[in-house]
Coordinates of C-alpha atoms in Angstrom, one line a residue:
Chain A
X1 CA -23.5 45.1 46.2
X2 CA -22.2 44.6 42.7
X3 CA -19.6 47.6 41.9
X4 CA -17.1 48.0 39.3
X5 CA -15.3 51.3 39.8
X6 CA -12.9 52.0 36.3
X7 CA -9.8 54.7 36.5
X8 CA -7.3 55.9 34.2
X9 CA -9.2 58.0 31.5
X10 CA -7.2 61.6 31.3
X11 CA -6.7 63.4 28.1
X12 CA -4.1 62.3 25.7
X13 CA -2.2 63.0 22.7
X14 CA -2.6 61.1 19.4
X15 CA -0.5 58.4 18.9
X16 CA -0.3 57.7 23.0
X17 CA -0.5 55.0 25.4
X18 CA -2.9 54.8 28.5
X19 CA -3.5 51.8 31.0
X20 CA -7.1 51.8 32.0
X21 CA -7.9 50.1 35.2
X22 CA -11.6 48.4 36.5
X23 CA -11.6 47.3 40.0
X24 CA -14.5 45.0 41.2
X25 CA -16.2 44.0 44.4
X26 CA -19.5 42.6 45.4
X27 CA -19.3 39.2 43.7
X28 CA -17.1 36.2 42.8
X29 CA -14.8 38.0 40.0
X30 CA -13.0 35.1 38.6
X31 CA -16.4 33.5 37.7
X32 CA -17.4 36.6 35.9
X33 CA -16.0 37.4 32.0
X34 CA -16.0 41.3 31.7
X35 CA -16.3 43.5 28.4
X36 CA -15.1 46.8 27.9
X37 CA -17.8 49.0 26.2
X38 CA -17.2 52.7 24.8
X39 CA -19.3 55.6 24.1
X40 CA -18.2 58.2 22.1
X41 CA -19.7 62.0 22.6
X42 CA -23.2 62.2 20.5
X43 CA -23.0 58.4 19.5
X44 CA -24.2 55.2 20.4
X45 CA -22.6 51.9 22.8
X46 CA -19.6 50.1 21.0
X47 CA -17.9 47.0 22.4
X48 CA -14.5 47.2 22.8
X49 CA -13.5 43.7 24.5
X50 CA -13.8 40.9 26.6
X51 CA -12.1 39.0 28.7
X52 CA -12.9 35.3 29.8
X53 CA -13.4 34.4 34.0
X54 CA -9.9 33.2 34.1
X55 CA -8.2 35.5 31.5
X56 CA -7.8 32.6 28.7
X57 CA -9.6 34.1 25.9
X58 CA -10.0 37.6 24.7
X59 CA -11.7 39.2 22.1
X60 CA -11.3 42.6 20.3
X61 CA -14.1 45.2 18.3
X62 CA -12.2 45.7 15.1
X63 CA -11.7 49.3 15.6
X64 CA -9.4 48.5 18.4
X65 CA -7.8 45.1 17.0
X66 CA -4.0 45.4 17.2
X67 CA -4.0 48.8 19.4
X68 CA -5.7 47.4 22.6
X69 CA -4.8 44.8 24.6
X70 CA -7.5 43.8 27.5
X71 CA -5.8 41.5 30.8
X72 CA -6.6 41.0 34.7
X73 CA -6.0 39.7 37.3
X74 CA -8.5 37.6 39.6
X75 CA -6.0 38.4 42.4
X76 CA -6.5 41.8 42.6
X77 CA -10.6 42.0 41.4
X78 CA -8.9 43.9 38.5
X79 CA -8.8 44.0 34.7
X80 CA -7.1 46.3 33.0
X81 CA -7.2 48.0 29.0
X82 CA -3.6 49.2 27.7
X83 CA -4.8 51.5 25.2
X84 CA -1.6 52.0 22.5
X85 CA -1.5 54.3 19.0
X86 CA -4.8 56.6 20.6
X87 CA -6.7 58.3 17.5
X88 CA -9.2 60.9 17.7
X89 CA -11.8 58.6 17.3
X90 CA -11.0 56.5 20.4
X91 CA -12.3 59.6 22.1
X92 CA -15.4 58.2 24.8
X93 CA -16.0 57.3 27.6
X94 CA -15.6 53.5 28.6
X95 CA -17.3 51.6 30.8
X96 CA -16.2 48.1 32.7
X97 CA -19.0 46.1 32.7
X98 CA -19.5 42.1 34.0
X99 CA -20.9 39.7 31.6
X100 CA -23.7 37.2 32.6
X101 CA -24.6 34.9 29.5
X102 CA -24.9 36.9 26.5
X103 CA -25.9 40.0 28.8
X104 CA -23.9 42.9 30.5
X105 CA -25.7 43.0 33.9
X106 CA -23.8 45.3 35.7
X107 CA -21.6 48.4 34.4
X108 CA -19.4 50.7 35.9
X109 CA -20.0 54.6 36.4
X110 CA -17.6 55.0 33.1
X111 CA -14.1 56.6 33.2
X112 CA -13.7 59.6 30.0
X113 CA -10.6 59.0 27.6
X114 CA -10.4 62.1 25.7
X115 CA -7.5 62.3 22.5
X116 CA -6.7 65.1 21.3
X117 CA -3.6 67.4 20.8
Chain B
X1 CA -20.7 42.1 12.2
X2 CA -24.2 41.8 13.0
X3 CA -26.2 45.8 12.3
X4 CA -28.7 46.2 14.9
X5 CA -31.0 49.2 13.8
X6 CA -33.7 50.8 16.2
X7 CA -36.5 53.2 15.7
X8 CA -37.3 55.8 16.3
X9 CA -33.8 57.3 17.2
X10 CA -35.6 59.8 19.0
X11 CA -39.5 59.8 21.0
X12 CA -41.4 62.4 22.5
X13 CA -43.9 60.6 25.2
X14 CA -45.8 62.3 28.2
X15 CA -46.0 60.3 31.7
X16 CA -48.3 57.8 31.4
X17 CA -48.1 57.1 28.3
X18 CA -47.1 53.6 26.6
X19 CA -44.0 53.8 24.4
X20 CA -42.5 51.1 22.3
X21 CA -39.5 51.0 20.6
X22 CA -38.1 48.7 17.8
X23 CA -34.9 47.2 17.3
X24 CA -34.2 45.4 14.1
X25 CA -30.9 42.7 13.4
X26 CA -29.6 42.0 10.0
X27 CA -29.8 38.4 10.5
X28 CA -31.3 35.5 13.1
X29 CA -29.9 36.2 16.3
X30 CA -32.9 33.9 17.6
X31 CA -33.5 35.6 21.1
X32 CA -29.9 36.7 21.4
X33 CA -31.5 40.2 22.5
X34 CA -30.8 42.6 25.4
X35 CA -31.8 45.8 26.1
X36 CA -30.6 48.8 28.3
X37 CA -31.1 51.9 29.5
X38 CA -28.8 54.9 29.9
X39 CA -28.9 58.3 31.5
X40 CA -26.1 61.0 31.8
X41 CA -23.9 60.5 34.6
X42 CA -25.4 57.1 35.4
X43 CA -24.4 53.7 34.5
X44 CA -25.8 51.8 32.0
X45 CA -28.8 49.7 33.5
X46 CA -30.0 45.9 31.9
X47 CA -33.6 45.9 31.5
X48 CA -34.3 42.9 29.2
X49 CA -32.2 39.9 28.5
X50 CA -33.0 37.3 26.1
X51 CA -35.3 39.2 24.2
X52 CA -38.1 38.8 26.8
X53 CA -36.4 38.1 30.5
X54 CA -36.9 41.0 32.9
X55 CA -33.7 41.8 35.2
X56 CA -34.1 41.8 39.0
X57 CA -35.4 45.0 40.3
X58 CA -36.7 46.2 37.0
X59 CA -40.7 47.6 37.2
X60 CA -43.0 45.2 35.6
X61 CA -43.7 48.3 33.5
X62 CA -41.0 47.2 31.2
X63 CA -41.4 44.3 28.6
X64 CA -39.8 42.8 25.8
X65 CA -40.6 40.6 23.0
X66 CA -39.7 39.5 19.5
X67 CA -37.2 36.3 18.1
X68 CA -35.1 36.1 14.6
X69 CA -34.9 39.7 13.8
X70 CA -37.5 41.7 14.8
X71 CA -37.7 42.8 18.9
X72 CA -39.6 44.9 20.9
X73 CA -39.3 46.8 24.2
X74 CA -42.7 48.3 25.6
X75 CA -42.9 50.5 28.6
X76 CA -46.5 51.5 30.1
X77 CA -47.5 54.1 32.2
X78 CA -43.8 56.2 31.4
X79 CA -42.7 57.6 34.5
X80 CA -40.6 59.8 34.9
X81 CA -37.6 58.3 35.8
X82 CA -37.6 56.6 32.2
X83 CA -37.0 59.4 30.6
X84 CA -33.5 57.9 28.9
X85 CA -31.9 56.7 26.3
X86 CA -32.5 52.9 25.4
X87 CA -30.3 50.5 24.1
X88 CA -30.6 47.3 21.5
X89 CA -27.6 44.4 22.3
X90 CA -27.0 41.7 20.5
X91 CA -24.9 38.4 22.5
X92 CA -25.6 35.5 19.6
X93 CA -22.2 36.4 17.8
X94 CA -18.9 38.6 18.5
X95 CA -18.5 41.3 17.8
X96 CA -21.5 42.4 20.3
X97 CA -23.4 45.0 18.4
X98 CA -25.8 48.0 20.1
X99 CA -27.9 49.5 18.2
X100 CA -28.0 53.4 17.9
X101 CA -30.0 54.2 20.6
X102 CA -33.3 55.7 20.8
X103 CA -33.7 58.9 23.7
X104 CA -37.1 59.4 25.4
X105 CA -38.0 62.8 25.9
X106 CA -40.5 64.6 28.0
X107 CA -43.6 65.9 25.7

């Protein structure tokens, strides 16, 4: 069974750091790319990032360009988001989810990041 | 970026019933189309990929259709475990873009 359990969301204080942490099982990880994909309270699904199968290329929303940096290692089944300079409007929760194609077929349960002082 | 605008935002159906729901892109994104459904407390599910492919264990009940930038998903005889929110993606260009959602609601 495909799983993808994230960590790491707590609340934090503008301007902070926090390491976010998505640990997979269930299928061959380093063939898998993953995203990371927010949802702030009341609002819709924004993608955040992805990461390629063997950790080569990334690529960042725009909101988050410059303040996120998205990694992993196939190792340890694990990619990680260092979240850096947290705004209000970071504020959601974010899911770890594997990409197949141009699809997202399996998301984790979501972990909440909440900024505020 | 790529806009990805659905309608309704919100519905109102009774079990049984056949709902469909729009999602509109602001340019081609040929059949670059997924959708997804969402509940509180639950992660995100794929219904629909490519515009018109249905995911492994997803009920029949569930279709898609549409190309360029006009889509379609269609779900007959609601049940009522689909009471959700659904979700527009588009994969033909980074930044991925969701639409807005649109949340079915018991009548």
């Amino acid at each position: 069974e495909v799983q993808l359990v994230e960590s790491g969301g707590s609340l934090v204080q503008p301007g902070g750091s926090l390491r976010l942490s998505c640990e997979a099982s269930g299928f061959t990880f380093s063939s898998h790319s993953i995203n990371w994909v927010r949802q702030a309270p009341g609002k819709g699904l924004e993608w955040v990032s992805y990461i390629s199968a063997n950790g080569n290329i990334m690529f960042y929303g725009d909101s988050v360009k410059g303040r996120f940096t998205i990694s992993r290692d196939n190792a340890k089944n694990s990619v990680y988001l260092q979240m850096n300079s947290l705004r209000a409007e970071d504020t959601a929760v974010y899911y770890c989810a594997r990409v197949n194609n141009i699809a997202i077929d399996f998301w984790g349960q979501g972990t909440l990041v909440t900024v505020s002082s | 970026d790529i806009q990805m605008t659905q309608s309704p935002s919100f519905l109102s159906a009774s079990v049984g019933d056949r709902v469909t729901i729009t999602c509109r892109a602001s340019q081609n994104i040929i059949n670059h189309l997924n959708w997804y459904q969402h509940q509180p407390g639950k992660a995100p599910r794929l219904l629909i990929y490519v515009a018109s492919g249905l995911q492994s264990g997803v009920p029949s009940r569930f279709s898609g259709s549409g190309s360029g930038t006009d889509f379609t998903l269609t779900i007959t005889n609601l049940q009522p475990e689909d009471f959700a929110t659904y979700s527009c993606q588009q994969g033909y260009t980074t930044p991925w873009t969701f639409g807005q959602g649109t949340k079915v609601e018991i009548k």
